[in-house]
PDB file of C-alpha atoms in Angstrom:
ATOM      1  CA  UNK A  18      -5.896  14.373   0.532  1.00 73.00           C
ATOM      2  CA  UNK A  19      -2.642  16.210   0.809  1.00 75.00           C
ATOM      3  CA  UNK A  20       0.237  16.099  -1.030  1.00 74.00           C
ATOM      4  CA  UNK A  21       3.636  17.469  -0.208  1.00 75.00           C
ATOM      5  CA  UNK A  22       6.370  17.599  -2.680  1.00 72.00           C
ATOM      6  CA  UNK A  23      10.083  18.846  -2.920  1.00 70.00           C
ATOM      7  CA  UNK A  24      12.363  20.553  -5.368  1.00 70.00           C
ATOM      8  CA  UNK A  25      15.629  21.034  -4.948  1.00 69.00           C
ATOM      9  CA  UNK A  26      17.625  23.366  -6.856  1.00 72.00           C
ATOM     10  CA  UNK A  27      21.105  22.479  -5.427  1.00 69.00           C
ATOM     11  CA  UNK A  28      20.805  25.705  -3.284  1.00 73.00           C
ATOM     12  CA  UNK A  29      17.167  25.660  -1.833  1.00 75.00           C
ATOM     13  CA  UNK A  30      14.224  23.526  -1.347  1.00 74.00           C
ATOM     14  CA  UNK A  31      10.923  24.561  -2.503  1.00 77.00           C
ATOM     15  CA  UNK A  32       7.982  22.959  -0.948  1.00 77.00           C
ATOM     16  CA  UNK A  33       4.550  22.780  -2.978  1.00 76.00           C
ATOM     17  CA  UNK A  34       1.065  21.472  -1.266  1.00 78.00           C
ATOM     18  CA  UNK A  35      -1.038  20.056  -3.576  1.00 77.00           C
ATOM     19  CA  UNK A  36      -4.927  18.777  -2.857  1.00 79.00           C
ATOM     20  CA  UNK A  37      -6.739  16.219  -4.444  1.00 75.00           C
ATOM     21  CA  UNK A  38     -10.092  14.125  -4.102  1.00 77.00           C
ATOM     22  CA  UNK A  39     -10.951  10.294  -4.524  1.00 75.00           C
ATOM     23  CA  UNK A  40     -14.515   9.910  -6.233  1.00 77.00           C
ATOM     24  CA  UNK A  41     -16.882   7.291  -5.522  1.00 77.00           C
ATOM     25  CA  UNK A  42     -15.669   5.366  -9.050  1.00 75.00           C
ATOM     26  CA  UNK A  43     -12.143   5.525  -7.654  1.00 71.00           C
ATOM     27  CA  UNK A  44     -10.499   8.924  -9.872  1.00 73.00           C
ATOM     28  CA  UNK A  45      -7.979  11.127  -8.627  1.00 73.00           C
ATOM     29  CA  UNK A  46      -9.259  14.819  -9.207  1.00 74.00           C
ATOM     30  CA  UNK A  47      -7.190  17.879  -8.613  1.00 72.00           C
ATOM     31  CA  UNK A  48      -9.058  20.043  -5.937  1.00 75.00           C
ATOM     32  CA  UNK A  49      -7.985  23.392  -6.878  1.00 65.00           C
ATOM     33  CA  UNK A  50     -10.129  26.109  -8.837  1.00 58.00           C
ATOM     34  CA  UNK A  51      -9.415  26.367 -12.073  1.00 58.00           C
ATOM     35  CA  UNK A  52      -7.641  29.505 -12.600  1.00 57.00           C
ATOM     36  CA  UNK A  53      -4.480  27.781 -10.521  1.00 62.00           C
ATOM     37  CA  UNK A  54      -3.968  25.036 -13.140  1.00 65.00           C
ATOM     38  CA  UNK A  55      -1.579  26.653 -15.735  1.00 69.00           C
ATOM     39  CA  UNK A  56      -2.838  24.415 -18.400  1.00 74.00           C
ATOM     40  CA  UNK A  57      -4.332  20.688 -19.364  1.00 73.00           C
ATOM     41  CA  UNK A  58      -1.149  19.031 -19.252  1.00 78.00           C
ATOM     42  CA  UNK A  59      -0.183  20.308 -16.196  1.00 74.00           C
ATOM     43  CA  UNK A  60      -2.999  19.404 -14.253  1.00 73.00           C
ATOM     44  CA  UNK A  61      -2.665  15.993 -16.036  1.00 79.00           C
ATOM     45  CA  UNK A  62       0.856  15.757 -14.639  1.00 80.00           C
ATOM     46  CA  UNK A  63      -0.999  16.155 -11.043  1.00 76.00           C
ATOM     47  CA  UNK A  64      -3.205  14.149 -11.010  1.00 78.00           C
ATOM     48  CA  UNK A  65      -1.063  10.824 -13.086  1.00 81.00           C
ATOM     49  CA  UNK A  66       1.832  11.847  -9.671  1.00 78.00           C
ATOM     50  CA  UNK A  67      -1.013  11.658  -7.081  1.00 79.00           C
ATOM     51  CA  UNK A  68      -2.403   8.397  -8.349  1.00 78.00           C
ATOM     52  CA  UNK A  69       0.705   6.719  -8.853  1.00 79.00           C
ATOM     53  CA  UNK A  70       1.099   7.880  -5.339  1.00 76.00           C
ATOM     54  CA  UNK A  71      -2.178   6.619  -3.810  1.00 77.00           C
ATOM     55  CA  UNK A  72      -1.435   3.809  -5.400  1.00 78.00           C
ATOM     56  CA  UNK A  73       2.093   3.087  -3.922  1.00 76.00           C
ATOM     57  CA  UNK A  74       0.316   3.633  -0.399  1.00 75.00           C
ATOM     58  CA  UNK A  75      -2.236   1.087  -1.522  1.00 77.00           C
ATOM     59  CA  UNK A  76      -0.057  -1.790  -2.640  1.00 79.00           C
ATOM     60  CA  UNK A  77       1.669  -1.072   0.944  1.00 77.00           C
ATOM     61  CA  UNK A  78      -0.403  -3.349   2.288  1.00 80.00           C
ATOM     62  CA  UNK A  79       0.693  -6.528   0.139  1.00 84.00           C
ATOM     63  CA  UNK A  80       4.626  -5.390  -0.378  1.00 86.00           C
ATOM     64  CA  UNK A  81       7.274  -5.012   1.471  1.00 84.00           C
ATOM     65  CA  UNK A  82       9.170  -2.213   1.687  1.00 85.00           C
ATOM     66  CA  UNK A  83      12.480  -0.914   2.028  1.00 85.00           C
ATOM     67  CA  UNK A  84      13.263   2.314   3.902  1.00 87.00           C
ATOM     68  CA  UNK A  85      16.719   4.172   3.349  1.00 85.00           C
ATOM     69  CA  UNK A  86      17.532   7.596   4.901  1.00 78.00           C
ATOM     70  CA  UNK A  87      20.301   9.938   3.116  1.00 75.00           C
ATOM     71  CA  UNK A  88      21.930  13.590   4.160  1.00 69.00           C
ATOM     72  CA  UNK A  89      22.349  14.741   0.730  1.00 64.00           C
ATOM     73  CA  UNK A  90      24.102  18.151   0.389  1.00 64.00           C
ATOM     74  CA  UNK A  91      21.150  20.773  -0.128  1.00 63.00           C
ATOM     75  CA  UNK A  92      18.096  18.924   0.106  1.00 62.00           C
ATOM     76  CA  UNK A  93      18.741  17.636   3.789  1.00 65.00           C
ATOM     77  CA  UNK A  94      17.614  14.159   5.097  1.00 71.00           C
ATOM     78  CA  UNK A  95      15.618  12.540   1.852  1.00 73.00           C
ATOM     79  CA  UNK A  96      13.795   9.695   2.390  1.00 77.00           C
ATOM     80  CA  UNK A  97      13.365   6.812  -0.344  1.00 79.00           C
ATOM     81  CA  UNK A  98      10.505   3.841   0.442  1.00 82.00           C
ATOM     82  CA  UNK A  99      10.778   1.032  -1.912  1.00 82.00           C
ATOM     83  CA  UNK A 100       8.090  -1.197  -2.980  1.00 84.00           C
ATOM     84  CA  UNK A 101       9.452  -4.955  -2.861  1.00 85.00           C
ATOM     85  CA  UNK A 102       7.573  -8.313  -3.896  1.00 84.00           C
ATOM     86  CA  UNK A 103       8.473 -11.313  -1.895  1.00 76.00           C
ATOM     87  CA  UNK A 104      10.997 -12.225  -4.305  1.00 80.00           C
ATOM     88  CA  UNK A 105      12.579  -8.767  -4.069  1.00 84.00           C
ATOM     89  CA  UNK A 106      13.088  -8.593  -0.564  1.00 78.00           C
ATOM     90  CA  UNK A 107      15.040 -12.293  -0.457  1.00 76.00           C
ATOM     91  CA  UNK A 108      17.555 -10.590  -2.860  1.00 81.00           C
ATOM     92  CA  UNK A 109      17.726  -7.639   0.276  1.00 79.00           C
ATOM     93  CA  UNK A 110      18.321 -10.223   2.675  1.00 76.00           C
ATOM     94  CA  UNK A 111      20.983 -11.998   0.387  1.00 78.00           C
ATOM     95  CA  UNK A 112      22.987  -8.511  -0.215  1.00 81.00           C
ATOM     96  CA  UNK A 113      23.039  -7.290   3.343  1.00 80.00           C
ATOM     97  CA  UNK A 114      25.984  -7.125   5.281  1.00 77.00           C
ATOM     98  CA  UNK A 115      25.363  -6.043   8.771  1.00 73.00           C
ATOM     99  CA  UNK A 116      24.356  -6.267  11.542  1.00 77.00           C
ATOM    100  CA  UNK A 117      26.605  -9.580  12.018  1.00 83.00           C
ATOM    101  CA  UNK A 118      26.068 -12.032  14.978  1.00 84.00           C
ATOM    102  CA  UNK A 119      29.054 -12.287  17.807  1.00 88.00           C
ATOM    103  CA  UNK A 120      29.974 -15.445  15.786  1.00 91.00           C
ATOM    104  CA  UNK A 121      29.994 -13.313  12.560  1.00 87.00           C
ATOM    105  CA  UNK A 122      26.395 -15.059  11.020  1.00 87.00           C
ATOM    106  CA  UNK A 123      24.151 -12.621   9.310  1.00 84.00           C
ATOM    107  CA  UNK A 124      21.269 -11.626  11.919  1.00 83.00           C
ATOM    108  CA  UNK A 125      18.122 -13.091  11.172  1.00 82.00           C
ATOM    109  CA  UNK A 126      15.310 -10.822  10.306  1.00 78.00           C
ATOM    110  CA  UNK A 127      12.061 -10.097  11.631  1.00 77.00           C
ATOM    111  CA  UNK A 128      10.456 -13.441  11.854  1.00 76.00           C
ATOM    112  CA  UNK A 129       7.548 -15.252  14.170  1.00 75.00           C
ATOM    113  CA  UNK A 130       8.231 -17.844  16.492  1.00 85.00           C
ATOM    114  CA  UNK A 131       6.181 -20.255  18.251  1.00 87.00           C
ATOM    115  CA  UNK A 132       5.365 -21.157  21.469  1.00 88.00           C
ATOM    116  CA  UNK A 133       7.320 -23.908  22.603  1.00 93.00           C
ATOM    117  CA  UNK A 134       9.879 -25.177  25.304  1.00 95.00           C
ATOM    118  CA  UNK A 135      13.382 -24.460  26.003  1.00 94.00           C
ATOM    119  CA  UNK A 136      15.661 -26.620  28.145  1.00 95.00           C
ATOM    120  CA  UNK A 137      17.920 -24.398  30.272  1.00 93.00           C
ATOM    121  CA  UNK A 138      21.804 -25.542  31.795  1.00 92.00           C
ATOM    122  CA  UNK A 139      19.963 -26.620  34.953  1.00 94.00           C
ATOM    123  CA  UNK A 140      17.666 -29.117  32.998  1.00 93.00           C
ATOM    124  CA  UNK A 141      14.473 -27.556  33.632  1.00 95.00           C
ATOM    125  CA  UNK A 142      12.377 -27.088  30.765  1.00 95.00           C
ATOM    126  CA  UNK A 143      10.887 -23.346  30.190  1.00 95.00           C
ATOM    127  CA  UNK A 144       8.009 -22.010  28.188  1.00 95.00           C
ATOM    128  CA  UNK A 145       8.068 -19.857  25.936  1.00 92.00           C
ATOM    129  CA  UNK A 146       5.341 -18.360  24.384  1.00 87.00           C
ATOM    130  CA  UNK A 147       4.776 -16.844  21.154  1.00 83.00           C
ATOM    131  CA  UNK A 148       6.803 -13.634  19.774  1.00 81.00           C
ATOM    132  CA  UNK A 149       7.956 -11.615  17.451  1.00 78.00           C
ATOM    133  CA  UNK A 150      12.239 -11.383  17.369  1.00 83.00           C
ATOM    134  CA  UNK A 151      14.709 -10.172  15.063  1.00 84.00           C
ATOM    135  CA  UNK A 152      16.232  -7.166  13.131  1.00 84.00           C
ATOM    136  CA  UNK A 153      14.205  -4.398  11.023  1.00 84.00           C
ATOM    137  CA  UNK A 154      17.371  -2.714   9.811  1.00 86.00           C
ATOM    138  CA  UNK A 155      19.701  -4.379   7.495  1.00 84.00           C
ATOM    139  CA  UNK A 156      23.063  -2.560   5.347  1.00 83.00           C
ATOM    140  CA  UNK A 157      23.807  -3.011   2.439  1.00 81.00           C
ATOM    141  CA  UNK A 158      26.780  -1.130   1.103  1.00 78.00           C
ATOM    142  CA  UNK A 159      27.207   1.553   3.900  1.00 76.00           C
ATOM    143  CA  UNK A 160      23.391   2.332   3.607  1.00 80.00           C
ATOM    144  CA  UNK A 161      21.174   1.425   5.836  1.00 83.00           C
ATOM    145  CA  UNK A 162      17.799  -0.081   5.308  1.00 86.00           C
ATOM    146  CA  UNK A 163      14.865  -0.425   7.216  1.00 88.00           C
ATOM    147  CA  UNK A 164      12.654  -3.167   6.249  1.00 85.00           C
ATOM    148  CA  UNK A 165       9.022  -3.464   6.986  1.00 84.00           C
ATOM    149  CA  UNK A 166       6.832  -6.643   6.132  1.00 81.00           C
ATOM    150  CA  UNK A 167       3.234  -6.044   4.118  1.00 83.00           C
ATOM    151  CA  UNK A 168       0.648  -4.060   6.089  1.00 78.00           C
ATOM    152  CA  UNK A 169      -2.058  -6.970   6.580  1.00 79.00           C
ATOM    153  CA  UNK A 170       1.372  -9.459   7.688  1.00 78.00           C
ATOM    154  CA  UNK A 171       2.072  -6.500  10.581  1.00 74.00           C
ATOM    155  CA  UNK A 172      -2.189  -6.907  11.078  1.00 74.00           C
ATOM    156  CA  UNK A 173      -1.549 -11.001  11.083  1.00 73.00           C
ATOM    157  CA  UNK A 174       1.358 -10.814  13.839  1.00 68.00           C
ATOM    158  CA  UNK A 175      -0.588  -8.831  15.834  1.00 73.00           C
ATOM    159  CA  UNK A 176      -3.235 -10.302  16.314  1.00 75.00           C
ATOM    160  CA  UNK A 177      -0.772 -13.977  16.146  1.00 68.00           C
ATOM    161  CA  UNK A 178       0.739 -12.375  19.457  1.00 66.00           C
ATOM    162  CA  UNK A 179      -2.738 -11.971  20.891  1.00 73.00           C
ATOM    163  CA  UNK A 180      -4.173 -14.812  21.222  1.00 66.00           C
TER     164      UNK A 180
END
């Protein structure tokens, strides 16, 4: 596996590559020789970073997360993913602020809806089938966040719209 990470220095951005292996018993080992690890600790650092890391990816698939996008001065678009627990996100949902509806309601989010029937103005009744509709991106205080459900829930509506 490899890992990119970023410094900045207010000035420049330095870019390091870092490579590491998952063992059958599930440890995070630093795959470089030896003579590149300047000491114990350091490598220790590497490693603790990479599995915290793996981890994050891991738990994607049972959180939701919460994407924001910044311009900072020196370091150039930086992106921030945050973990959030079911809980967590309904606090999002409560603090966001746009996108408003014509009538000036809060959009509703990403949500499933089932098949059923809609009456039109002519009186004719119309199926419609199962879907997917809704925002992904939500602000909250001039920042913009985009939301993403847990990994297996994106698995679960995709295969919901399937059938």
């Amino acid at each position: 596996m490899k890992l990119t990470s970023a410094t900045s220095d207010g000035d420049k951005m330095t870019f390091e590559n870092d490579f590491y292996h998952i063992r059958n018993a599930g440890q995070v080992a630093y795959a470089f020789p030896s003579d590149m690890i300047r000491d114990a600790r350091h490598a220790a650092g590497k490693i603790t970073r990479a599995a915290a890391i793996i981890g994050a990816i891991a738990d994607s698939r049972h959180l939701w997360s919460a994407t924001v996008e910044e311009n900072l001065i020196g370091a150039g678009n930086t992106r921030l993913r945050i973990g959030l627990e079911a809980e967590q996100i309904k606090s999002v949902l409560y603090a966001r602020t746009l996108p408003l509806t014509e009538s000036g309601r809060k959009r509703p989010i990403l949500h499933l809806v089932r098949a059923h029937q809609r009456r039109i103005k002519e009186g004719v009744d119309i199926d419609i089938s199962r879907h997917i509709r809704g925002i992904d991106n939500v602000s909250i205080d001039g920042m913009t966040f985009a939301l993403r459900p847990p990994a297996k829930d994106i698995d679960l509506h995709r295969r919901w719209i399937e059938k």
